[in-house]
PDB file of C-alpha atoms and ligand atoms in Angstrom:
ATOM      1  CA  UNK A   1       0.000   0.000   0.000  1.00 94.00           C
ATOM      2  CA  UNK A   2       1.292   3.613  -0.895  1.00 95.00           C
ATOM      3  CA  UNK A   3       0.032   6.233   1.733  1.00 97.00           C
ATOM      4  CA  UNK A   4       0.006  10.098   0.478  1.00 96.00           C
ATOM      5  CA  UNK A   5      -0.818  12.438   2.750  1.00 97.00           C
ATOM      6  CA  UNK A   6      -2.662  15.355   1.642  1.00 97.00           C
ATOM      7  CA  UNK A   7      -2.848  18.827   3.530  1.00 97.00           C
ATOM      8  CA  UNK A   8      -6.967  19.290   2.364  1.00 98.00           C
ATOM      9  CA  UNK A   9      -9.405  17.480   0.474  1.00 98.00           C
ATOM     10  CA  UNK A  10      -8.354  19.768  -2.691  1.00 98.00           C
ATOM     11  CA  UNK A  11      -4.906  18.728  -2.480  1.00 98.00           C
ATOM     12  CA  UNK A  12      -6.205  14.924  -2.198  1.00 98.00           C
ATOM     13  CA  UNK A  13      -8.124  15.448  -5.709  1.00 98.00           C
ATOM     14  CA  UNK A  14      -5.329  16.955  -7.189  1.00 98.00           C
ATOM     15  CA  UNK A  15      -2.976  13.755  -6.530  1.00 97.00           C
ATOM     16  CA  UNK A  16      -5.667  11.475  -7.338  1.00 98.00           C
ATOM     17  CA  UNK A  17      -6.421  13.034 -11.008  1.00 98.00           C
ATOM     18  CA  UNK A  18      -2.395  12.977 -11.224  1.00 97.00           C
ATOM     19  CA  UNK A  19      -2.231   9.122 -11.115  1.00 97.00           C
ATOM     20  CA  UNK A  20      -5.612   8.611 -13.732  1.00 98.00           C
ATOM     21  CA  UNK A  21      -4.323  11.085 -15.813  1.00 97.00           C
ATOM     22  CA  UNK A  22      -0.903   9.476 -16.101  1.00 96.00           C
ATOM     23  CA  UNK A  23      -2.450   6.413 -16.972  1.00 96.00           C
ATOM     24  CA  UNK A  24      -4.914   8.704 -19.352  1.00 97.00           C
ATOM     25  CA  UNK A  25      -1.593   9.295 -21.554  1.00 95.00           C
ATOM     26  CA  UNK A  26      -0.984   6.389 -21.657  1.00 95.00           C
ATOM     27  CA  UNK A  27      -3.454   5.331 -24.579  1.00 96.00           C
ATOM     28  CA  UNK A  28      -7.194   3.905 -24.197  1.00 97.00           C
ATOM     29  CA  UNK A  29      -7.581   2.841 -20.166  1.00 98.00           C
ATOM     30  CA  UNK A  30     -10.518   1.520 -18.608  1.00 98.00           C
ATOM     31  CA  UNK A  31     -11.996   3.513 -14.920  1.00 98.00           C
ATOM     32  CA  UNK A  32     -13.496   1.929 -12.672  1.00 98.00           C
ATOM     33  CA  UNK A  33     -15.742   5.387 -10.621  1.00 98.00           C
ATOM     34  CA  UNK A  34     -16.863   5.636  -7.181  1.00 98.00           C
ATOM     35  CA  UNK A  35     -19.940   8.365  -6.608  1.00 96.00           C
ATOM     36  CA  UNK A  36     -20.627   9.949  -2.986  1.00 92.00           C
ATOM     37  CA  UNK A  37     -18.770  12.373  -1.573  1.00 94.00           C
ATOM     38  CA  UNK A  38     -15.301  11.766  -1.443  1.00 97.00           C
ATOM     39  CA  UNK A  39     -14.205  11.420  -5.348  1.00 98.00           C
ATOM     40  CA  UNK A  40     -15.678  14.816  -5.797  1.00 98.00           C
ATOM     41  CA  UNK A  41     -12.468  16.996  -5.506  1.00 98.00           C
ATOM     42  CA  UNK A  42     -11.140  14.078  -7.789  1.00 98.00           C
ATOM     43  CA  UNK A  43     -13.788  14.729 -10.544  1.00 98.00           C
ATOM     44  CA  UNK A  44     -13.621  18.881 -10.062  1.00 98.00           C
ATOM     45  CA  UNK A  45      -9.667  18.341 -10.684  1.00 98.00           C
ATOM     46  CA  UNK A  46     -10.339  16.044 -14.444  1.00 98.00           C
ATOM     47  CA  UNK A  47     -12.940  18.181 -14.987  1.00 98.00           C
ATOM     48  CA  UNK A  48     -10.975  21.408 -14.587  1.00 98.00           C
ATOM     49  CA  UNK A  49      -7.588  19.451 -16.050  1.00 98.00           C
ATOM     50  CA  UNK A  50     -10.550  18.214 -19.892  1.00 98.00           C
ATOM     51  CA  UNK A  51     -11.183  22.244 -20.058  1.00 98.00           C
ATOM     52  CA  UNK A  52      -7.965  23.905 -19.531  1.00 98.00           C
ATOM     53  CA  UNK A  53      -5.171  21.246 -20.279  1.00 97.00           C
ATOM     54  CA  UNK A  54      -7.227  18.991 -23.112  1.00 96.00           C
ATOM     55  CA  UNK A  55      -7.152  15.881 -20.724  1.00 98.00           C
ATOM     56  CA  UNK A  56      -9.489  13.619 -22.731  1.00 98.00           C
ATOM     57  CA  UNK A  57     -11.332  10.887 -21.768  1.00 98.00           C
ATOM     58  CA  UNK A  58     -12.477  10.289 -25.580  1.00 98.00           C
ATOM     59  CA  UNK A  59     -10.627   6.800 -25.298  1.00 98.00           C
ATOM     60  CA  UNK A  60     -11.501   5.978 -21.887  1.00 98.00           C
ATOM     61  CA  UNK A  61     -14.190   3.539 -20.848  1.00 98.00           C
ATOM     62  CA  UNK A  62     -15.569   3.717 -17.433  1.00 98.00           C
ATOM     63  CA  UNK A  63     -17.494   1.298 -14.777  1.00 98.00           C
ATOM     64  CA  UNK A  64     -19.205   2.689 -11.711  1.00 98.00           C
ATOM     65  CA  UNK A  65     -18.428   0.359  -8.996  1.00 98.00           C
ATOM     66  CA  UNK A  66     -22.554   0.111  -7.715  1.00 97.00           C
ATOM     67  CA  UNK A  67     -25.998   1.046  -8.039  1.00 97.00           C
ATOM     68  CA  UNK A  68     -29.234   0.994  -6.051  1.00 97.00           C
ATOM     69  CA  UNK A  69     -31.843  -1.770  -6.255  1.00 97.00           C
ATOM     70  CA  UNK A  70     -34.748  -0.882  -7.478  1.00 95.00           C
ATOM     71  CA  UNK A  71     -33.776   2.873  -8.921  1.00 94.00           C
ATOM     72  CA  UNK A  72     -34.501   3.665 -12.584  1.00 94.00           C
ATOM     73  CA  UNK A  73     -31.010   4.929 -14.161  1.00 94.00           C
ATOM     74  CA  UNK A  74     -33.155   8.366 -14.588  1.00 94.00           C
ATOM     75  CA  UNK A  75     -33.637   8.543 -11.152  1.00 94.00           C
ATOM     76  CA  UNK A  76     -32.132  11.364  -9.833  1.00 93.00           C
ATOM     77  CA  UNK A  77     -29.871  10.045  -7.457  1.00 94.00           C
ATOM     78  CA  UNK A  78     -29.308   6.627  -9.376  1.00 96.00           C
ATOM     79  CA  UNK A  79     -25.719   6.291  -9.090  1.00 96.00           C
ATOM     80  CA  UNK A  80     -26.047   6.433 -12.976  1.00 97.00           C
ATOM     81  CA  UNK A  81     -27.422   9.985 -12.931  1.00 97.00           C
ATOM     82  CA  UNK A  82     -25.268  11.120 -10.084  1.00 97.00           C
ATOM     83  CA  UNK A  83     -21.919  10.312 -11.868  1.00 98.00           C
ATOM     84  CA  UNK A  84     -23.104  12.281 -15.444  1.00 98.00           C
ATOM     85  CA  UNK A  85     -23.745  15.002 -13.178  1.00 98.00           C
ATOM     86  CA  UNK A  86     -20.850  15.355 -11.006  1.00 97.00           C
ATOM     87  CA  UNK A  87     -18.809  13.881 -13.538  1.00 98.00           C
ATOM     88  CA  UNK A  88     -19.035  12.732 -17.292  1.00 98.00           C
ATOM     89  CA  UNK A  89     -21.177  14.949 -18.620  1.00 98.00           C
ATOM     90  CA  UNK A  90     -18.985  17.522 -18.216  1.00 98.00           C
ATOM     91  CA  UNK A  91     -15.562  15.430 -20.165  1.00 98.00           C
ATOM     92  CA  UNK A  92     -15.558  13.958 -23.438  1.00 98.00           C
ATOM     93  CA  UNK A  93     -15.996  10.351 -22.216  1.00 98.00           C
ATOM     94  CA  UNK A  94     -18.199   9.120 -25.224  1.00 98.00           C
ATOM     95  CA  UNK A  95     -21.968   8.194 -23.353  1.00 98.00           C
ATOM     96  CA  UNK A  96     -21.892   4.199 -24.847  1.00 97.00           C
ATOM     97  CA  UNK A  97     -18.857   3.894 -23.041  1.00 98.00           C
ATOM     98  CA  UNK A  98     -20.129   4.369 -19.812  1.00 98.00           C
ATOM     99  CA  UNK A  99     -21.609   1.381 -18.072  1.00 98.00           C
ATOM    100  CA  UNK A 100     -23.498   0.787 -14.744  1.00 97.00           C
ATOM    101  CA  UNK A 101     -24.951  -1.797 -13.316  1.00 97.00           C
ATOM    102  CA  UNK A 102     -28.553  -1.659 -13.595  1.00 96.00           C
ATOM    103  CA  UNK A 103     -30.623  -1.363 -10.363  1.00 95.00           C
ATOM    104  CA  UNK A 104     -33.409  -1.709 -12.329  1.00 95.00           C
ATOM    105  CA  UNK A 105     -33.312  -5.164 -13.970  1.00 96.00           C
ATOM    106  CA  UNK A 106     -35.814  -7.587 -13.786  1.00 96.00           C
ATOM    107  CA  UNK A 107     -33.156 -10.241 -12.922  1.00 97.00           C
ATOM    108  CA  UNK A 108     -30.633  -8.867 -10.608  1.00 97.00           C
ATOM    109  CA  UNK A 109     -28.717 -11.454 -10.145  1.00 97.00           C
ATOM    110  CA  UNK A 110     -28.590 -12.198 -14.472  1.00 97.00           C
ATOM    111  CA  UNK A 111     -27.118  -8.192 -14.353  1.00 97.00           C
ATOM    112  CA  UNK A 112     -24.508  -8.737 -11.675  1.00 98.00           C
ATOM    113  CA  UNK A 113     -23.471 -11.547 -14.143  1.00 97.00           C
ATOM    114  CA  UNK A 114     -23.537  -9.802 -17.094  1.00 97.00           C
ATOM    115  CA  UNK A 115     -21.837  -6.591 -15.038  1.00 98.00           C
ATOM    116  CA  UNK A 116     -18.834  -8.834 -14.123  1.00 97.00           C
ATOM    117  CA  UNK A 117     -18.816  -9.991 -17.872  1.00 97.00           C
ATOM    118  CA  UNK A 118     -18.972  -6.372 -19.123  1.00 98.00           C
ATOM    119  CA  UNK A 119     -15.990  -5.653 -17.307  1.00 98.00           C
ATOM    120  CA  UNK A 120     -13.863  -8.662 -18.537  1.00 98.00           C
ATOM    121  CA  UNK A 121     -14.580  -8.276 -21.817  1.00 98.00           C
ATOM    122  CA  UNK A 122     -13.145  -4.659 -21.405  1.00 98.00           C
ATOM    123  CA  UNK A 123     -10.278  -6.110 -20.905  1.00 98.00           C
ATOM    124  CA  UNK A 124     -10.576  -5.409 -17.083  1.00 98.00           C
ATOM    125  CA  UNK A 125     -10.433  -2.298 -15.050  1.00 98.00           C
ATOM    126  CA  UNK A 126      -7.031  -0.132 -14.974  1.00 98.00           C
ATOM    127  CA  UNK A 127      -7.327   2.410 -12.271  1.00 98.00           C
ATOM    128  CA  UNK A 128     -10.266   1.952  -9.800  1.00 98.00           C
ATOM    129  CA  UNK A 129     -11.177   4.958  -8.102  1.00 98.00           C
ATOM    130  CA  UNK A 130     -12.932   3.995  -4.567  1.00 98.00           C
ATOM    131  CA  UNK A 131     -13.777   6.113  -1.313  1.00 98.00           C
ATOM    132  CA  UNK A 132     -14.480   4.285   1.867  1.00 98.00           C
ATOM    133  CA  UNK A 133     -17.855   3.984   4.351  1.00 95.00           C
ATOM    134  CA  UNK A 134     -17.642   5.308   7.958  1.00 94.00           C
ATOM    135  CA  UNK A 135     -17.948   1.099   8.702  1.00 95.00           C
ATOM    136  CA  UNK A 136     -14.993   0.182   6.405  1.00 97.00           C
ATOM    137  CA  UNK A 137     -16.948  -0.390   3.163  1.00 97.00           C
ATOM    138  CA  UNK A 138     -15.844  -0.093  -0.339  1.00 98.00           C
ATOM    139  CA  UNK A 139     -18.131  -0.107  -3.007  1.00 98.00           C
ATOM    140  CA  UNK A 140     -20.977  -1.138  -1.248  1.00 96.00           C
ATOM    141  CA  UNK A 141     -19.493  -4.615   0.108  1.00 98.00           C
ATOM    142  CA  UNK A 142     -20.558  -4.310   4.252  1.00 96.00           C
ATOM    143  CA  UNK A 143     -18.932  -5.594   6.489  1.00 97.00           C
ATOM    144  CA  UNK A 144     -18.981  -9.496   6.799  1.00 97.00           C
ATOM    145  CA  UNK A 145     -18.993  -8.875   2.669  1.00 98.00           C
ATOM    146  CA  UNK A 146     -16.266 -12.229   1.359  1.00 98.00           C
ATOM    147  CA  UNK A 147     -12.805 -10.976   0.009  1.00 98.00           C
ATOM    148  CA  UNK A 148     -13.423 -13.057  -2.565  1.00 97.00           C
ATOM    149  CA  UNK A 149     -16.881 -11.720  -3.850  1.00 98.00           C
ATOM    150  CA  UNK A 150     -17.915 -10.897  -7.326  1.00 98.00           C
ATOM    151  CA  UNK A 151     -20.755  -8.084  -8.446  1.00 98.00           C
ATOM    152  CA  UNK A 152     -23.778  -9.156  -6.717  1.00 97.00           C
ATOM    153  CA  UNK A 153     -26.952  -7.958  -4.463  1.00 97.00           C
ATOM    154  CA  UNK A 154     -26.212  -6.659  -1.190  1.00 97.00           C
ATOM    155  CA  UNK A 155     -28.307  -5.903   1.919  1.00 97.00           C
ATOM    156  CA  UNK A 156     -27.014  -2.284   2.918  1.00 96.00           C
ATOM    157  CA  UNK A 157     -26.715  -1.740   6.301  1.00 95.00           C
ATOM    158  CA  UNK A 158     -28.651   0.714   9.039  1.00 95.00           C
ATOM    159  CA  UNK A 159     -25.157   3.059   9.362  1.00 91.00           C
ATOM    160  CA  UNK A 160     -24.692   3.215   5.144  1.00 92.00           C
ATOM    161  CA  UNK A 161     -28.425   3.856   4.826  1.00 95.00           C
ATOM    162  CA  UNK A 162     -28.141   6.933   6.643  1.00 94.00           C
ATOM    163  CA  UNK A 163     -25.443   8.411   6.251  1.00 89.00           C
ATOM    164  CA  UNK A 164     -26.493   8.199   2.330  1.00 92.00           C
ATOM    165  CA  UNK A 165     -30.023   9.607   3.361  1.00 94.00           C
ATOM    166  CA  UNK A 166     -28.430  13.338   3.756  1.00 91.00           C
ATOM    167  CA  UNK A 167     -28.295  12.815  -0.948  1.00 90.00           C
ATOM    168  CA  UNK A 168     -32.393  11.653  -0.960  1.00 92.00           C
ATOM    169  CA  UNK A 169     -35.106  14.334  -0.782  1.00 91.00           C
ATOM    170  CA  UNK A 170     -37.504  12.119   1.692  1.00 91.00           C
ATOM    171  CA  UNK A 171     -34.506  10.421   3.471  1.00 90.00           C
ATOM    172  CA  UNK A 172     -35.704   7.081   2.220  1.00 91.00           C
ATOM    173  CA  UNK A 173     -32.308   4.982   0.771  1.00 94.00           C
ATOM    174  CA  UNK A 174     -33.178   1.788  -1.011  1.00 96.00           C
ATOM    175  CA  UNK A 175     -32.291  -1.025   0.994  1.00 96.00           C
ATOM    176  CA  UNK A 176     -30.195  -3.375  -1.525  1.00 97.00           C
ATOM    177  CA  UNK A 177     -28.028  -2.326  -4.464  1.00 97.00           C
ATOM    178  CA  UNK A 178     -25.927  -3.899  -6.677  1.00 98.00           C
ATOM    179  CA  UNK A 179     -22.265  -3.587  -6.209  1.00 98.00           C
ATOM    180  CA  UNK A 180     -18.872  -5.089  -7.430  1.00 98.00           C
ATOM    181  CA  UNK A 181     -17.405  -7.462  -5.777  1.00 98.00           C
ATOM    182  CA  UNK A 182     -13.944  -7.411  -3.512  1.00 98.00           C
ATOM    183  CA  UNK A 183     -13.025  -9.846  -5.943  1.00 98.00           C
ATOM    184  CA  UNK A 184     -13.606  -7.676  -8.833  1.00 98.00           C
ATOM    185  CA  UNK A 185     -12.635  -4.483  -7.444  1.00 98.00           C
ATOM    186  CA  UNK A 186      -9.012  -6.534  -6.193  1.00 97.00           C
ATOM    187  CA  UNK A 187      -8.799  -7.572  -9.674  1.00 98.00           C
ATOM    188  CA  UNK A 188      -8.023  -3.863 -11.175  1.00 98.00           C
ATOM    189  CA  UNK A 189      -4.767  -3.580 -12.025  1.00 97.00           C
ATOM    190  CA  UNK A 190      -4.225   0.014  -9.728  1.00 98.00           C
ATOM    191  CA  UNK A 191      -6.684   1.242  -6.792  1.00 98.00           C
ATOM    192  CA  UNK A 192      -6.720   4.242  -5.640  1.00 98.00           C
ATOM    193  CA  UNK A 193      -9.139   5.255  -2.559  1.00 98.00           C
ATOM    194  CA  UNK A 194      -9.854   8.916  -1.501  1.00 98.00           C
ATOM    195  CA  UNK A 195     -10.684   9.386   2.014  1.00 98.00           C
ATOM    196  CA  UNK A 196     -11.174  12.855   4.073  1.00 98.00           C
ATOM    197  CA  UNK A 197     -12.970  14.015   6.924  1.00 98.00           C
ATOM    198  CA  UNK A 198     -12.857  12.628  10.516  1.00 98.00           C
ATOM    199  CA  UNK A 199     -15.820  10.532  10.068  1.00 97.00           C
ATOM    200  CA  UNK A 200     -13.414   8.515   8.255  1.00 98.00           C
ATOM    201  CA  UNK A 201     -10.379   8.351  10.266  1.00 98.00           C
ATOM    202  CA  UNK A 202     -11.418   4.956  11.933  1.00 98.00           C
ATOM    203  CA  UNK A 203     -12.275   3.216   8.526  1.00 98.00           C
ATOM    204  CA  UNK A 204      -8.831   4.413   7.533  1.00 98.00           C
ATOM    205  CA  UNK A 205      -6.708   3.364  10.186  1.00 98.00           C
ATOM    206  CA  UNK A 206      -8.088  -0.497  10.160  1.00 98.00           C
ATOM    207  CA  UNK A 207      -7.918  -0.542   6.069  1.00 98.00           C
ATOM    208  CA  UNK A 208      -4.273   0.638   6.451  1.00 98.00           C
ATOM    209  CA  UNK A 209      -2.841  -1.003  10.012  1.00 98.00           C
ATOM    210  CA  UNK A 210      -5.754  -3.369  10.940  1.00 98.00           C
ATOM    211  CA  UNK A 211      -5.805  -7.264  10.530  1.00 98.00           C
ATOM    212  CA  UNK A 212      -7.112  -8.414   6.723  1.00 98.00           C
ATOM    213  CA  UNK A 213     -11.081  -9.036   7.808  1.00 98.00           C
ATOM    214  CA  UNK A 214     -14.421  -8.727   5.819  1.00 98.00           C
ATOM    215  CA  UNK A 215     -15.108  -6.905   9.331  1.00 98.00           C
ATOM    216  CA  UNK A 216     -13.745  -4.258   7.486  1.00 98.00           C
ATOM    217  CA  UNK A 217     -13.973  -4.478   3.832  1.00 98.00           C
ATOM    218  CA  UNK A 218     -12.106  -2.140   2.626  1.00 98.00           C
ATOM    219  CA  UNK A 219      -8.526  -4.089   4.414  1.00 98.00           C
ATOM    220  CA  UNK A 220      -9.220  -6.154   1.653  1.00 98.00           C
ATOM    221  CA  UNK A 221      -6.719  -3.622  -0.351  1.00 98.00           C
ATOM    222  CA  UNK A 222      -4.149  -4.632   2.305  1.00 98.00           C
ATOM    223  CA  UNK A 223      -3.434  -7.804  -0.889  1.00 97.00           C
ATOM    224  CA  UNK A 224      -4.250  -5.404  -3.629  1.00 97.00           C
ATOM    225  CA  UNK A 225      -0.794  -5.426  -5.896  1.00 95.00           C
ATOM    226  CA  UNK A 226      -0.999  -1.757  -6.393  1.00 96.00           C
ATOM    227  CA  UNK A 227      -3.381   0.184  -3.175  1.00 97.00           C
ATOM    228  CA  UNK A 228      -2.737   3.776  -2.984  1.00 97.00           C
ATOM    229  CA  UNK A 229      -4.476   5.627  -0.171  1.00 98.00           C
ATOM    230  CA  UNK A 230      -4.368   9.557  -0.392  1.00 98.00           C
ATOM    231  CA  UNK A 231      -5.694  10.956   2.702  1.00 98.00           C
ATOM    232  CA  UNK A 232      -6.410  14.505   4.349  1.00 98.00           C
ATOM    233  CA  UNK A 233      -4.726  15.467   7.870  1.00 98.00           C
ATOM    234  CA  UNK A 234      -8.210  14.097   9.345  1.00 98.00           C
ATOM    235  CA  UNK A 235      -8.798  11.063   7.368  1.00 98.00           C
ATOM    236  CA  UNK A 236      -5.506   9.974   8.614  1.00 98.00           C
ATOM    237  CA  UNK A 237      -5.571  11.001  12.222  1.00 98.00           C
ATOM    238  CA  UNK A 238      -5.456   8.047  13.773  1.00 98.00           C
ATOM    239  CA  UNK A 239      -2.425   6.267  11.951  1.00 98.00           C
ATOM    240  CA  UNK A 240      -0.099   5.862  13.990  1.00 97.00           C
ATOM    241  CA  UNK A 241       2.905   5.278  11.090  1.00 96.00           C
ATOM    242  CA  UNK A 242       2.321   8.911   9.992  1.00 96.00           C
ATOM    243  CA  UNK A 243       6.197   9.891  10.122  1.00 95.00           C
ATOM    244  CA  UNK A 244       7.160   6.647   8.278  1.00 96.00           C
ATOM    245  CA  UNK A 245       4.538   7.046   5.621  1.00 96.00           C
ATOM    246  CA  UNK A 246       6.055  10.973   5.327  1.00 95.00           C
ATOM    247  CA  UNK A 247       9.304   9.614   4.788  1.00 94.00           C
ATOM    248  CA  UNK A 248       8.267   6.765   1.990  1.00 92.00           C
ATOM    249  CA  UNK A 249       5.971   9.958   0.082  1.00 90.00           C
ATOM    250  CA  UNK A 250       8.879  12.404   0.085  1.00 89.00           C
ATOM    251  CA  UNK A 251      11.535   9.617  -1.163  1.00 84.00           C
ATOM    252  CA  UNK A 252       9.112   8.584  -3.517  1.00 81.00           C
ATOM    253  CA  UNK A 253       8.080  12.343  -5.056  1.00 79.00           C
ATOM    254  CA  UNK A 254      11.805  12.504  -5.269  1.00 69.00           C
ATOM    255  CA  UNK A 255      12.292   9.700  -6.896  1.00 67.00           C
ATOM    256  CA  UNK A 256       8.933  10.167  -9.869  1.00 67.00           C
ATOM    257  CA  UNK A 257      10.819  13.857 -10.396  1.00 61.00           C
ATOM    258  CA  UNK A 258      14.336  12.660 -10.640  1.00 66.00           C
ATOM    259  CA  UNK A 259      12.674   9.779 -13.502  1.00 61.00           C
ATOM    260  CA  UNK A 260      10.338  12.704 -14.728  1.00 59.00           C
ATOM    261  CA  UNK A 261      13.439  15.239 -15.690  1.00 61.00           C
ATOM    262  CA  UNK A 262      15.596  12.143 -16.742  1.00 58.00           C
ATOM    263  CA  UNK A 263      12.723  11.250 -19.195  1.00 48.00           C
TER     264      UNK A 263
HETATM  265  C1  F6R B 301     -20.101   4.680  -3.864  1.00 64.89           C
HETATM  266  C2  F6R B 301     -19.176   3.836  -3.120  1.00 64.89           C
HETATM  267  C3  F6R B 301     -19.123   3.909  -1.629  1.00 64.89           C
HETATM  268  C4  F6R B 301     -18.641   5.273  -1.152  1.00 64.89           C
HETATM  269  C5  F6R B 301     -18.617   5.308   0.376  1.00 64.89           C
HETATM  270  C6  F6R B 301     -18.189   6.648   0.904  1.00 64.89           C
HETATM  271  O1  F6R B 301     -19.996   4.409  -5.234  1.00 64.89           O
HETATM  272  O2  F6R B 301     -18.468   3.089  -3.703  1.00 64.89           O
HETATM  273  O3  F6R B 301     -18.244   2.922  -1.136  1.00 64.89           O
HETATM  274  O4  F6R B 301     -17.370   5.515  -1.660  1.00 64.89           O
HETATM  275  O5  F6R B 301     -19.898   5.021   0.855  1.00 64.89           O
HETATM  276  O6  F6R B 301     -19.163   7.589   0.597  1.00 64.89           O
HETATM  277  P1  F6R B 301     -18.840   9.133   0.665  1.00 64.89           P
HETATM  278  O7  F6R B 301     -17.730   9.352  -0.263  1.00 64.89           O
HETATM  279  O8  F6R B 301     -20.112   9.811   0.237  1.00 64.89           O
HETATM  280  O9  F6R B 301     -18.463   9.409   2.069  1.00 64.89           O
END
């Protein structure tokens, strides 16, 4: 795992857009998008980087990670809707190219299939963008969710449903989605998870220096082959390898500039 430590959730978009943007020049790549709260700053960065420095997503293809049960995609806060609005609809990332899992199905179970399919034949997803539940979740695997689970139905939980209620006009959150897997989301080739805020700071400290337990999910990236956490000073309060991660960050900014002037 590769912990950055941000000084403010700005700074924490800025050096998550730098990692999908180097992998952006590097020819067609495949996202994998969170929605909620935390990737915003993310999104506001691409965005910002499309208008002013022609970042294009016109080769990209993207995945969002879940989706409510039971929500039309033209629901308003359908994960569908809420990442055109906060996100592609304002890049170049060509419409047919962006898939979600549909909460709507008549066969949930025949779309998780065809979800996990989808992302196969696409090769498989490049850099997965996640943020993290207050309980440790990623995606929307709970806790108790199997490290080895594929896209699926899943029962959310009391603490998810509210905290999510604050984004629903009548406070009423669906009570199952669909979401992708552990197993899936381990099987992109780079994660990168976005966490700020205090509310967070537990979460973060058990994904980074807890034991590897479906207690909390998101440890799961504890086995990824390439994790990297960027944090604000709250998300990553309670760590208590701060100074060490400081040390690896600065030797490795050093490093990516020394290859970066060589190249
Ligand atoms: C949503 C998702 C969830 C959220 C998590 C944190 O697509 O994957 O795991 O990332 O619930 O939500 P926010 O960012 O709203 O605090």
């Amino acid at each position: 795992m590769q912990i950055l430590l941000c000084d403010s959730p700005d700074h924490v978009g800025r050096r998550a857009a730098d990692v999908i943007e180097a992998r952006l020049r590097q020819g067609p790549a495949v996202l994998g998008l969170a929605t909620g709260g935390s990737p915003r700053t993310t999104y506001k960065e691409l965005i910002r980087r499309h208008q002013e420095e022609q970042l294009s997503f016109a080769q990209a293809t993207a995945f969002t990670l879940d989706e409510y049960a039971g929500l039309p995609p033209s629901h308003e806060q359908s994960y569908y809707s809420t990442i055109r609005r906060e996100f592609v609809d304002h890049v170049d990332l060509p419409l047919e190219r962006l898939i979600t899992p549909n909460g709507d199905a008549p066969d949930l179970v025949a779309e998780a299939n065809r979800y996990d399919s989808a992302i196969s034949a696409a090769g498989g997803v490049d850099v997965q963008v996640l943020g993290i539940g207050a309980n440790g979740h990623i995606g929307f695997n709970e806790p108790t969710s199997s490290l080895d689970s594929r896209t699926r139905v899943k029962t959310l939980t009391r603490t998810t449903r509210e905290d999510n209620a604050r984004f629903f006009a009548d406070g009423q959150v669906p009570r199952l989605c669909l979401t992708e897997g552990l197993g899936t989301i381990r099987d992109a080739k780079l994660a990168v998870l976005v966490a700020m805020g205090e509310n967070k700071a537990e979460a973060v400290r058990l994904m980074v220096e807890g034991p590897v337990s479906a207690n909390c999910p998101a440890s799961v990236l504890q086995m990824h082959r390439h994790a990297i956490i960027i944090l604000d000073p709250q998300a990553a309060a309670q760590l208590s390898s701060l100074e060490y991660y400081r040390e690896a960050q600065e030797f490795n900014d050093d490093l990516s500039l020394r290859a970066r002037s060589a190249g």
